[in-house]
Amino acid sequence: MTTKKKNTAFLIVQDNEDARPIIEAVEQDNPGVNIQYEPGMVRMERAASLIVKRETVEVLKGCEWDVQELHLVLISLAGNVDEDDEKFELSWG
Amino acid sequence: MAAKKLNMRKRYELLTRGIGWETSYQKMDDVFPYDTFEGIKITDWDKWEDPFRLTMDAYWKFQAEKEKKLYAIIDSFAQNNGQTNLADASYLSAIKLFITGVTPLEYAAHHGFAHLGRHFRGEGARVACQMQAIDELRHAQTQIHTISHYNKHFTGLHDPFYQSDRVWYLSVPKSFGEDALSAGPFEFITSISFAFEYVLTNLLFVPFMSGAAYNGDMATTTFGFSAQSDESRHMTLGLEIIKFMLEQHEDNLPIIQGWIDKHFWRAYRVLALVSAMQDYMLTNTPMSWKEAWDIYFVENGGALFEDLGRYGLKMPKHHELATAEAEHLSHQVWSVFCALGNATGFHTFEPSDEKMDWLSEKYPNTFDKYYRPRFEHWKKQKEDGTFEYLASLPQLCQVCQIPMIFTEVKTDPMQLSFRNTKFKGDNYHFCSDGCKDIFENEPEKYVQAWLPVHQIFQGNCGGATIPEVLKWYKFEPEDGGDYFDSQDFRRWQEWHGKDEPAKTGSDN
Ligand SMILES: [Fe+2]
Ligand SMILES: [Fe+2]
Ligand SMILES: [Zn+2]
């Protein structure tokens, strides 16, 4: 058993309309996520891992969404990236 | 029924696998002559995988979309005279330093990745570097396009690339870029993609672009964020290449650790300029350099190196010194710019009373004690008309090329940090142990450094007097000096319906 503090994974996106459903999806799918609004951008962080799920974004957006469309609003990230057709995930080992 | 769309992984494999081949009538080592001499051992290039798995058609589609959005904003910014809605025209100093210091570095990165896009033996790595080469060119171009609007209204923005090759403080980012470019491909990518982009780039773009938003500069915010979305890909590439090299062979570890130690310190010294931009040039500052350092280096960098610890990699050497310097860095750098403000291509100014209070609050251990008195003294001298710029040229560090302005922050913050070493009978000077270590590992490289102050003394920079050198830099008389005596300030006052602008009246 470890008591070590888990490192933070984060995702920063632009604060705009295209990013809104992504931010909401992150909020839904990542219990304990901390979301901070800064000038022009939104920083989402969580211990150990953070996930963006295609399905959740599509429900919120009301249309099809390709995970790679995340590139259009992405500003920065921290963590090892695991991306496929269903999700975009950041995690520390 | 339509054929089922291939999944992301399959599409990426088709793009990056099987497009290379074992050469027959030329030796592989002749076709790829640069990827072995550094000592990095790669046993299986196929293990290389780009975590983003972007295919070329998706890349073009997304990049085109980003460009469309960016140029729509640049156009509307120009049409609405966005320049009049900035927090203050003194903010432009940050943009002037950006276009002369950072944009040429973007172009240098383009050059370097284009080289790697040809010379890595693995196809996956080549494709990733080719995309990045295009990205970096795009960054240089979009920065020039965005900032060209300001060039119509403000001074000091007219010759960034020419100046990058000559000006004393611009040799700091330029020499860093050339240090990386003149190394082998693995060292280059470790330097740019990992040490600079993964470990440190958040400190440049995130607070600076958020700062632009905070100061009404939507054009800069937009190009910055548009570049950052590429940057996220570059950072990921940086982390991936490090993991790939470490997994390929255990002999790679000490080589990579050495490069990380070196390029962390080199890139960190370049960011010293950014610290001053963030704390002093931005009229309104959303986050101090120290706060940004704590979040993006201490916390996130710490997490990164903890994760990489499983490969045996350690935090970069001298990182504790960089953290100890965080409470001093921006103040020391801005002081030297103010003291040499007659030889800068942007305007300098003492912080406003409001800004000084903000600095006291953000730097409770250092600002009031060491730096406030200095700025208040200069302010008073300017009011009395007794202020004079430094008449002598500063001594530069042989490695980072910054004047010797840093101090012994761990023991006596008032004591200048000064290191030296002898090589083949000559004495070389350094600002820190970090820079001295770098020199001692490769003295043959750094004795060749083009140090702007030495070059002036050797007569290679247009003449021996400051006006002659500034002319050679293509600095126009209205580009530098105190903001409150500037054309930019007078114009700003006119736009906002205030008269009697400048404190010294002459208008030529
Ligand atoms: Fe770039
Ligand atoms: Fe980049
Ligand atoms: Zn140095």
XYZ file of C-alpha atoms and ligand atoms in Angstrom:
604
model
C 0.000 0.000 0.000
C 1.225 3.429 -0.807
C 0.432 6.734 0.802
C 2.381 8.673 -1.800
C 0.603 11.676 -3.293
C -0.550 10.964 -6.835
C 0.897 13.258 -9.477
C -1.428 15.573 -11.305
C -2.484 15.029 -14.912
C -3.855 18.146 -16.591
C -5.461 19.334 -19.780
C -5.709 23.011 -20.730
C -8.114 24.093 -23.477
C -9.253 27.407 -24.921
C -12.198 29.048 -23.240
C -14.579 29.012 -26.222
C -17.775 27.439 -27.585
C -16.026 24.474 -29.223
C -14.415 23.544 -25.935
C -17.557 23.815 -23.801
C -18.876 20.251 -24.359
C -15.370 18.871 -23.824
C -15.074 20.650 -20.492
C -18.513 19.421 -19.433
C -17.678 15.875 -20.512
C -14.486 15.982 -18.451
C -16.500 17.179 -15.488
C -18.934 14.254 -15.864
C -16.403 11.515 -16.470
C -13.681 12.480 -13.983
C -14.768 12.434 -10.345
C -12.774 14.911 -8.292
C -11.525 16.914 -11.283
C -10.531 20.489 -10.479
C -11.558 23.012 -13.147
C -10.048 26.496 -13.133
C -11.049 29.337 -15.435
C -8.136 31.648 -16.284
C -8.026 34.479 -18.846
C -8.711 32.869 -22.237
C -8.279 29.312 -21.032
C -9.607 26.533 -18.845
C -7.345 24.235 -16.866
C -8.664 20.823 -15.807
C -6.575 18.764 -13.431
C -6.924 15.564 -11.522
C -4.710 13.214 -9.517
C -3.119 10.449 -11.611
C -5.347 10.511 -14.709
C -7.859 12.418 -16.773
C -10.085 11.181 -19.600
C -12.116 12.727 -22.439
C -14.708 10.263 -23.792
C -16.058 10.580 -27.306
C -19.497 9.307 -26.346
C -20.020 11.876 -23.596
C -18.869 14.754 -25.780
C -21.225 13.604 -28.569
C -24.218 13.486 -26.216
C -23.462 16.981 -24.918
C -22.733 18.378 -28.351
C -25.684 16.656 -30.022
C -23.635 15.577 -33.020
C -20.736 13.396 -34.083
C -17.351 14.281 -32.648
C -13.958 12.915 -33.611
C -11.577 12.593 -30.653
C -8.872 14.291 -32.715
C -11.012 17.443 -32.925
C -9.614 18.031 -29.473
C -6.567 19.430 -31.295
C -8.600 22.465 -32.322
C -8.906 23.737 -28.759
C -5.964 22.110 -26.989
C -3.449 24.388 -25.259
C -1.382 22.123 -23.076
C -1.311 18.844 -21.210
C 0.638 16.799 -18.698
C 0.758 13.011 -18.492
C 1.357 10.101 -20.811
C -1.056 10.267 -23.749
C -3.277 7.339 -24.735
C -5.574 8.200 -27.620
C -7.873 6.025 -29.729
C -11.245 6.399 -31.474
C -13.185 6.270 -28.209
C -11.169 8.378 -25.800
C -8.241 10.641 -25.070
C -6.551 9.803 -21.788
C -3.688 11.298 -19.790
C -2.058 9.418 -16.953
C 1.014 9.151 -14.784
C 2.383 5.596 -14.479
C -22.772 -0.899 -47.654
C -19.814 1.418 -47.392
C -16.491 -0.067 -46.344
C -15.950 0.260 -42.622
C -13.725 3.187 -41.743
C -10.320 2.069 -40.480
C -9.648 2.812 -36.863
C -7.116 5.394 -35.726
C -4.385 2.889 -34.947
C -4.720 1.175 -38.346
C -4.727 4.481 -40.224
C -1.603 5.590 -38.409
C 0.163 2.304 -39.155
C -0.595 2.650 -42.836
C 0.892 6.134 -42.815
C 4.088 5.342 -40.992
C 4.984 1.713 -41.625
C 6.429 0.090 -44.680
C 7.243 3.331 -46.448
C 10.941 2.869 -45.792
C 13.149 0.044 -47.003
C 16.571 -1.529 -46.508
C 18.729 0.092 -49.141
C 20.720 -2.160 -51.456
C 23.045 -0.150 -53.721
C 23.852 2.441 -51.042
C 24.724 1.534 -47.476
C 22.043 2.473 -44.916
C 24.728 4.331 -42.955
C 25.477 6.470 -46.000
C 21.815 7.260 -46.552
C 21.359 8.124 -42.859
C 24.787 9.438 -41.904
C 23.877 11.389 -38.767
C 21.900 9.105 -36.474
C 24.712 6.953 -35.039
C 27.662 9.201 -34.130
C 26.121 10.484 -30.912
C 26.247 6.997 -29.420
C 22.493 6.477 -29.104
C 21.713 2.821 -29.784
C 18.438 2.018 -31.551
C 17.718 -1.664 -32.072
C 14.160 -1.460 -33.391
C 12.763 1.712 -34.927
C 9.370 0.026 -35.305
C 8.877 0.366 -31.567
C 8.553 4.078 -32.154
C 4.955 5.184 -31.952
C 3.437 8.634 -32.036
C 0.767 8.695 -29.309
C -1.369 11.146 -31.299
C -1.514 8.930 -34.378
C -2.345 11.847 -36.631
C -2.475 10.958 -40.303
C -1.431 13.447 -42.942
C -4.982 14.137 -44.161
C -6.246 14.666 -40.605
C -3.254 16.912 -39.958
C -4.046 19.119 -42.971
C -7.723 19.226 -42.078
C -7.158 20.345 -38.496
C -4.384 22.773 -39.351
C -6.546 24.399 -42.032
C -9.344 24.766 -39.514
C -7.012 26.392 -36.979
C -5.670 28.807 -39.584
C -9.185 29.825 -40.662
C -10.098 30.688 -37.093
C -6.871 32.523 -36.426
C -6.998 34.693 -39.542
C -10.663 35.553 -38.939
C -9.661 36.933 -35.548
C -6.596 38.747 -36.869
C -8.820 40.415 -39.505
C -11.459 41.510 -37.069
C -8.792 42.750 -34.644
C -7.398 44.974 -37.409
C -10.827 46.127 -38.588
C -11.847 47.101 -35.080
C -8.561 48.867 -34.305
C -7.903 46.353 -31.562
C -4.601 48.056 -30.795
C -6.483 50.906 -29.123
C -8.104 48.530 -26.641
C -4.921 47.237 -25.069
C -4.399 47.817 -21.356
C -1.529 50.187 -22.148
C 0.976 50.770 -24.958
C 3.861 49.858 -22.640
C 2.554 46.303 -22.969
C 3.998 46.347 -26.504
C 7.499 45.871 -25.068
C 6.504 42.263 -24.453
C 5.414 41.858 -28.078
C 8.626 43.477 -29.322
C 10.729 41.081 -27.291
C 8.558 38.193 -28.462
C 8.853 38.862 -32.203
C 12.606 39.486 -32.038
C 13.466 36.808 -29.480
C 10.976 33.976 -29.945
C 9.815 34.096 -33.575
C 13.318 33.565 -35.033
C 13.647 30.611 -32.657
C 10.456 29.135 -34.157
C 12.062 29.438 -37.570
C 15.253 27.789 -36.298
C 13.125 24.936 -34.903
C 11.506 24.541 -38.340
C 14.953 24.240 -39.872
C 16.032 21.629 -37.306
C 12.945 19.444 -37.621
C 13.100 19.532 -41.405
C 16.611 18.100 -41.061
C 15.419 15.369 -38.663
C 12.449 14.635 -40.936
C 14.998 13.525 -43.524
C 17.692 12.004 -41.341
C 16.093 9.742 -38.762
C 16.201 6.148 -39.923
C 12.754 5.300 -38.513
C 9.766 6.267 -40.645
C 7.438 7.005 -37.722
C 9.920 9.442 -36.223
C 10.539 11.029 -39.632
C 6.832 11.641 -40.196
C 6.430 13.231 -36.735
C 9.426 15.514 -37.376
C 8.121 16.504 -40.800
C 4.803 17.565 -39.289
C 6.604 19.498 -36.603
C 8.802 21.209 -39.209
C 5.638 22.485 -40.887
C 4.155 23.509 -37.539
C 7.198 25.561 -36.581
C 7.181 27.352 -39.913
C 3.498 28.073 -39.342
C 4.320 29.506 -35.905
C 6.903 31.887 -37.310
C 4.516 32.946 -40.094
C 1.418 33.444 -37.962
C 3.414 35.421 -35.402
C 4.739 37.688 -38.138
C 1.279 38.110 -39.673
C -0.360 38.877 -36.332
C 2.292 41.266 -35.091
C 2.596 43.057 -38.453
C -0.602 44.839 -37.514
C 1.157 46.369 -34.499
C 4.053 47.337 -36.724
C 1.726 49.861 -38.385
C 1.187 51.666 -35.085
C 4.172 51.064 -32.810
C 7.960 51.237 -32.965
C 10.565 48.496 -32.665
C 8.856 45.760 -34.693
C 10.433 46.328 -38.083
C 13.423 43.954 -38.432
C 13.122 40.944 -36.129
C 15.162 38.447 -38.130
C 17.951 40.874 -38.959
C 18.165 41.878 -35.326
C 18.065 38.305 -34.059
C 21.439 37.775 -35.750
C 23.071 40.803 -34.105
C 21.547 42.322 -30.988
C 23.219 41.720 -27.607
C 20.239 40.272 -25.724
C 18.819 38.422 -28.752
C 21.942 36.300 -28.905
C 20.552 34.580 -25.804
C 17.720 32.714 -27.605
C 19.656 32.582 -30.873
C 22.686 30.867 -29.327
C 20.427 28.357 -27.593
C 18.773 27.445 -30.901
C 22.125 27.172 -32.645
C 23.547 25.084 -29.835
C 20.777 22.552 -30.490
C 20.948 22.852 -34.287
C 24.684 22.237 -34.365
C 24.345 19.028 -32.313
C 23.344 15.615 -33.639
C 19.687 14.725 -34.277
C 19.065 12.940 -30.980
C 20.549 15.764 -28.958
C 18.577 18.302 -30.997
C 15.275 16.574 -30.325
C 16.119 16.107 -26.638
C 16.912 19.790 -26.406
C 13.967 21.238 -28.306
C 11.194 18.685 -27.891
C 11.922 17.557 -24.378
C 13.949 20.102 -22.378
C 12.382 23.153 -24.009
C 8.936 22.046 -25.171
C 7.951 19.442 -22.617
C 9.672 20.703 -19.521
C 9.618 24.474 -20.002
C 7.405 25.710 -22.832
C 4.311 26.011 -20.633
C 6.195 28.751 -18.817
C 6.550 30.707 -22.020
C 3.206 30.283 -23.708
C 0.588 29.622 -21.103
C 1.080 32.614 -18.753
C 2.170 34.866 -21.596
C -0.877 34.142 -23.754
C -3.176 34.250 -20.794
C -1.419 37.564 -20.013
C -2.151 38.793 -23.532
C -5.839 37.994 -22.969
C -5.631 39.862 -19.670
C -4.251 42.948 -21.447
C -6.784 43.099 -24.254
C -4.512 41.598 -26.892
C -6.850 39.089 -28.511
C -4.668 38.787 -31.619
C -1.660 37.550 -29.668
C -3.796 35.355 -27.473
C -5.165 33.676 -30.566
C -1.877 33.007 -32.345
C -0.424 31.845 -29.047
C -3.166 29.395 -28.326
C -3.239 28.251 -31.941
C 0.503 27.508 -31.727
C 0.029 25.847 -28.350
C -2.287 23.215 -29.768
C 0.625 22.157 -32.008
C 2.870 22.491 -29.000
C 0.877 19.860 -27.119
C 1.743 17.485 -29.933
C 5.389 18.561 -29.776
C 5.548 18.055 -26.030
C 4.111 14.592 -26.401
C 6.673 13.852 -29.089
C 9.397 15.044 -26.715
C 8.284 12.702 -23.963
C 7.847 9.842 -26.443
C 11.329 10.185 -27.939
C 12.899 10.162 -24.476
C 11.006 7.034 -23.462
C 11.792 5.414 -26.812
C 15.538 6.055 -26.512
C 15.606 4.853 -22.910
C 13.720 1.667 -23.780
C 15.934 0.887 -26.746
C 19.208 0.419 -24.875
C 20.492 0.913 -21.349
C 23.659 2.584 -22.666
C 21.501 5.507 -23.778
C 20.650 6.621 -20.247
C 23.849 8.507 -19.290
C 23.978 10.260 -22.674
C 20.376 11.407 -22.371
C 20.801 12.506 -18.757
C 23.763 14.649 -19.839
C 21.723 16.274 -22.604
C 18.793 16.916 -20.295
C 21.077 18.527 -17.701
C 22.617 20.742 -20.368
C 19.545 21.785 -22.306
C 17.388 22.281 -19.253
C 19.875 24.881 -18.050
C 20.319 26.439 -21.502
C 16.545 26.710 -22.049
C 15.963 27.936 -18.514
C 18.435 30.782 -19.042
C 16.544 31.778 -22.223
C 13.385 31.911 -20.127
C 15.052 34.504 -17.885
C 13.954 36.971 -20.595
C 10.425 35.620 -20.330
C 10.385 36.138 -16.568
C 10.961 39.864 -17.071
C 8.342 39.937 -19.807
C 5.827 38.333 -17.502
C 6.420 40.276 -14.292
C 7.320 43.698 -15.696
C 6.304 44.196 -19.320
C 2.738 42.930 -19.002
C 0.622 45.781 -17.673
C -1.701 43.375 -15.915
C -0.142 40.087 -14.956
C -2.390 37.107 -14.286
C 0.369 35.064 -12.669
C 3.878 35.872 -11.463
C 6.982 34.138 -12.803
C 7.425 32.501 -9.403
C 3.849 31.175 -9.396
C 4.229 29.870 -12.931
C 7.551 28.248 -12.011
C 5.998 26.534 -9.010
C 3.101 25.123 -11.018
C 4.761 24.308 -14.304
C 8.214 23.316 -13.193
C 8.219 22.327 -9.538
C 4.886 20.530 -9.605
C 4.443 19.336 -13.206
C 8.147 18.926 -13.923
C 8.445 17.027 -10.652
C 5.630 14.669 -11.702
C 7.277 14.132 -15.067
C 10.670 13.206 -13.645
C 9.113 11.015 -11.015
C 7.417 9.110 -13.825
C 10.681 8.891 -15.772
C 12.433 7.672 -12.623
C 11.508 4.116 -13.618
C 14.064 4.428 -16.430
C 16.703 5.754 -14.033
C 16.385 9.357 -15.222
C 16.849 12.091 -12.627
C 15.749 15.698 -12.316
C 18.038 17.963 -14.375
C 21.193 19.084 -12.607
C 20.964 22.498 -10.924
C 17.166 22.475 -10.917
C 17.231 23.505 -7.225
C 19.215 26.595 -8.163
C 16.632 27.490 -10.803
C 13.918 27.167 -8.175
C 15.906 29.261 -5.688
C 16.375 31.913 -8.389
C 12.633 32.141 -9.045
C 12.241 34.897 -6.447
C 14.998 37.006 -8.031
C 15.106 36.261 -11.729
C 12.636 38.705 -13.256
C 13.827 41.604 -11.067
C 17.466 41.096 -12.003
C 16.732 40.793 -15.702
C 14.391 43.794 -15.844
C 16.960 45.843 -13.913
C 19.636 45.208 -16.519
C 17.241 46.119 -19.326
C 16.351 49.359 -17.540
C 20.010 50.177 -16.903
C 20.805 49.584 -20.597
C 17.473 50.942 -21.843
C 19.213 53.173 -24.384
C 20.405 50.009 -26.148
C 17.188 47.982 -26.305
C 14.731 47.713 -29.177
C 11.781 48.082 -26.816
C 10.866 50.582 -24.119
C 11.828 50.185 -20.506
C 10.135 51.802 -17.514
C 10.109 51.538 -13.773
C 7.079 49.690 -12.447
C 4.078 51.848 -11.518
C 3.229 52.192 -7.816
C 0.425 49.725 -8.309
C 2.770 47.268 -10.011
C 5.354 47.667 -7.233
C 2.711 46.714 -4.681
C 1.778 43.709 -6.761
C 5.455 42.701 -6.908
C 5.778 43.105 -3.116
C 2.813 40.827 -2.658
C 4.027 38.182 -5.096
C 7.641 38.345 -3.912
C 7.383 38.950 -0.166
C 10.903 37.688 0.559
C 12.770 39.641 -2.071
C 11.084 42.572 -3.801
C 10.945 45.161 -1.015
C 14.254 44.075 0.408
C 16.413 44.049 -2.715
C 14.656 45.468 -5.745
C 12.057 48.099 -4.861
C 14.710 50.580 -3.609
C 16.575 50.307 -6.905
C 13.490 51.062 -9.024
C 12.381 53.874 -6.729
C 15.841 55.393 -6.926
C 15.797 55.350 -10.732
C 12.292 56.764 -10.781
C 13.411 59.632 -8.559
C 16.492 60.233 -10.708
C 14.330 60.398 -13.814
C 12.096 62.966 -12.145
C 15.164 65.014 -11.134
C 16.708 64.620 -14.557
C 19.832 62.968 -13.159
C 19.269 59.458 -14.461
C 21.960 58.065 -16.718
C 22.142 54.818 -18.588
C 25.109 52.517 -18.036
C 27.980 53.823 -20.112
C 29.953 50.582 -20.261
C 29.148 47.313 -21.968
C 28.410 44.396 -19.681
C 30.484 41.248 -19.457
C 28.604 38.272 -20.888
C 28.457 34.662 -19.794
C 30.331 32.544 -22.333
C 27.503 29.993 -22.500
C 24.084 31.625 -22.015
C 25.355 35.037 -23.249
C 23.377 36.925 -20.605
C 25.245 39.751 -18.850
C 26.710 38.705 -15.505
C 23.721 39.853 -13.480
C 22.747 36.792 -11.494
C 23.583 36.552 -7.817
C 24.352 33.966 -5.172
C 20.684 33.528 -4.299
C 21.298 30.670 -1.906
C 23.891 32.437 0.235
C 24.042 36.178 -0.432
C 21.562 37.588 -2.951
C 23.545 40.840 -3.189
C 26.720 39.056 -4.245
C 27.182 38.619 -8.010
C 27.558 35.026 -9.087
C 30.765 34.745 -11.012
C 32.513 31.600 -12.235
C 35.472 31.139 -14.484
C 37.638 28.461 -16.013
C 40.825 28.282 -18.063
C 40.962 26.538 -21.405
C 44.114 26.465 -23.563
C 45.527 29.428 -21.690
C 42.440 31.658 -22.001
C 40.099 32.610 -19.204
C 36.336 32.143 -19.713
C 33.567 33.630 -17.561
C 30.187 32.224 -16.528
C 27.079 33.407 -14.735
C 26.506 30.168 -12.834
C 27.642 26.625 -12.126
C 25.088 25.478 -14.705
C 26.748 27.420 -17.515
C 30.262 26.535 -16.298
C 29.453 22.792 -16.347
C 28.138 23.071 -19.891
C 31.335 24.784 -21.028
C 33.610 22.295 -19.306
C 31.853 19.357 -20.976
C 32.377 20.816 -24.465
C 34.899 23.649 -24.326
C 35.794 23.331 -28.024
C 32.214 24.201 -28.884
C 31.735 27.194 -26.609
C 35.069 28.916 -27.246
C 33.586 29.608 -30.682
C 30.581 31.498 -29.275
C 29.731 34.773 -31.057
C 29.518 37.017 -28.012
C 27.970 40.364 -28.932
C 30.092 42.427 -26.544
C 33.357 40.830 -27.709
C 32.280 41.399 -31.277
C 31.682 45.082 -30.589
C 35.165 45.408 -29.061
C 36.657 43.603 -32.026
C 35.080 46.195 -34.322
C 32.613 43.844 -36.014
C 29.414 45.689 -35.130
C 29.385 48.959 -36.993
C 31.718 50.964 -34.771
C 32.957 51.590 -31.269
C 30.268 53.945 -29.978
C 26.769 53.064 -28.829
C 25.029 55.068 -31.614
C 27.119 53.303 -34.253
C 26.302 49.897 -32.851
C 22.585 50.718 -32.564
C 22.586 51.855 -36.165
C 24.176 48.537 -37.147
C 21.410 46.791 -35.198
C 18.887 48.834 -37.272
C 17.485 50.258 -34.053
C 15.741 53.514 -34.937
C 16.213 56.349 -32.443
C 12.571 56.035 -31.347
C 12.755 52.266 -30.706
C 14.441 52.263 -27.298
C 14.637 54.417 -24.198
C 12.127 55.232 -21.530
C 8.489 54.519 -22.354
C 7.291 57.875 -21.034
C 9.572 59.689 -23.490
C 8.477 57.580 -26.428
C 6.497 58.012 -29.602
C 4.424 54.983 -28.562
C 3.440 56.750 -25.344
C 2.557 60.005 -27.137
C 0.463 58.154 -29.700
C -1.318 56.240 -26.960
C -2.118 59.494 -25.180
C -3.519 60.967 -28.415
C -5.735 57.946 -29.046
C -7.133 58.240 -25.587
C -7.638 61.983 -25.728
C -5.013 62.981 -23.222
C -2.651 65.825 -23.986
C 0.747 66.819 -22.816
C 2.268 63.531 -23.166
C 5.979 63.209 -22.826
C 8.013 64.506 -19.952
C 10.788 65.682 -22.237
C 9.182 67.767 -24.921
C 11.253 67.339 -28.080
C 9.489 65.715 -30.984
C 11.706 64.839 -33.890
Fe 6.683 26.560 -32.191
Fe 7.058 23.521 -31.032
Zn 25.272 31.753 -18.156
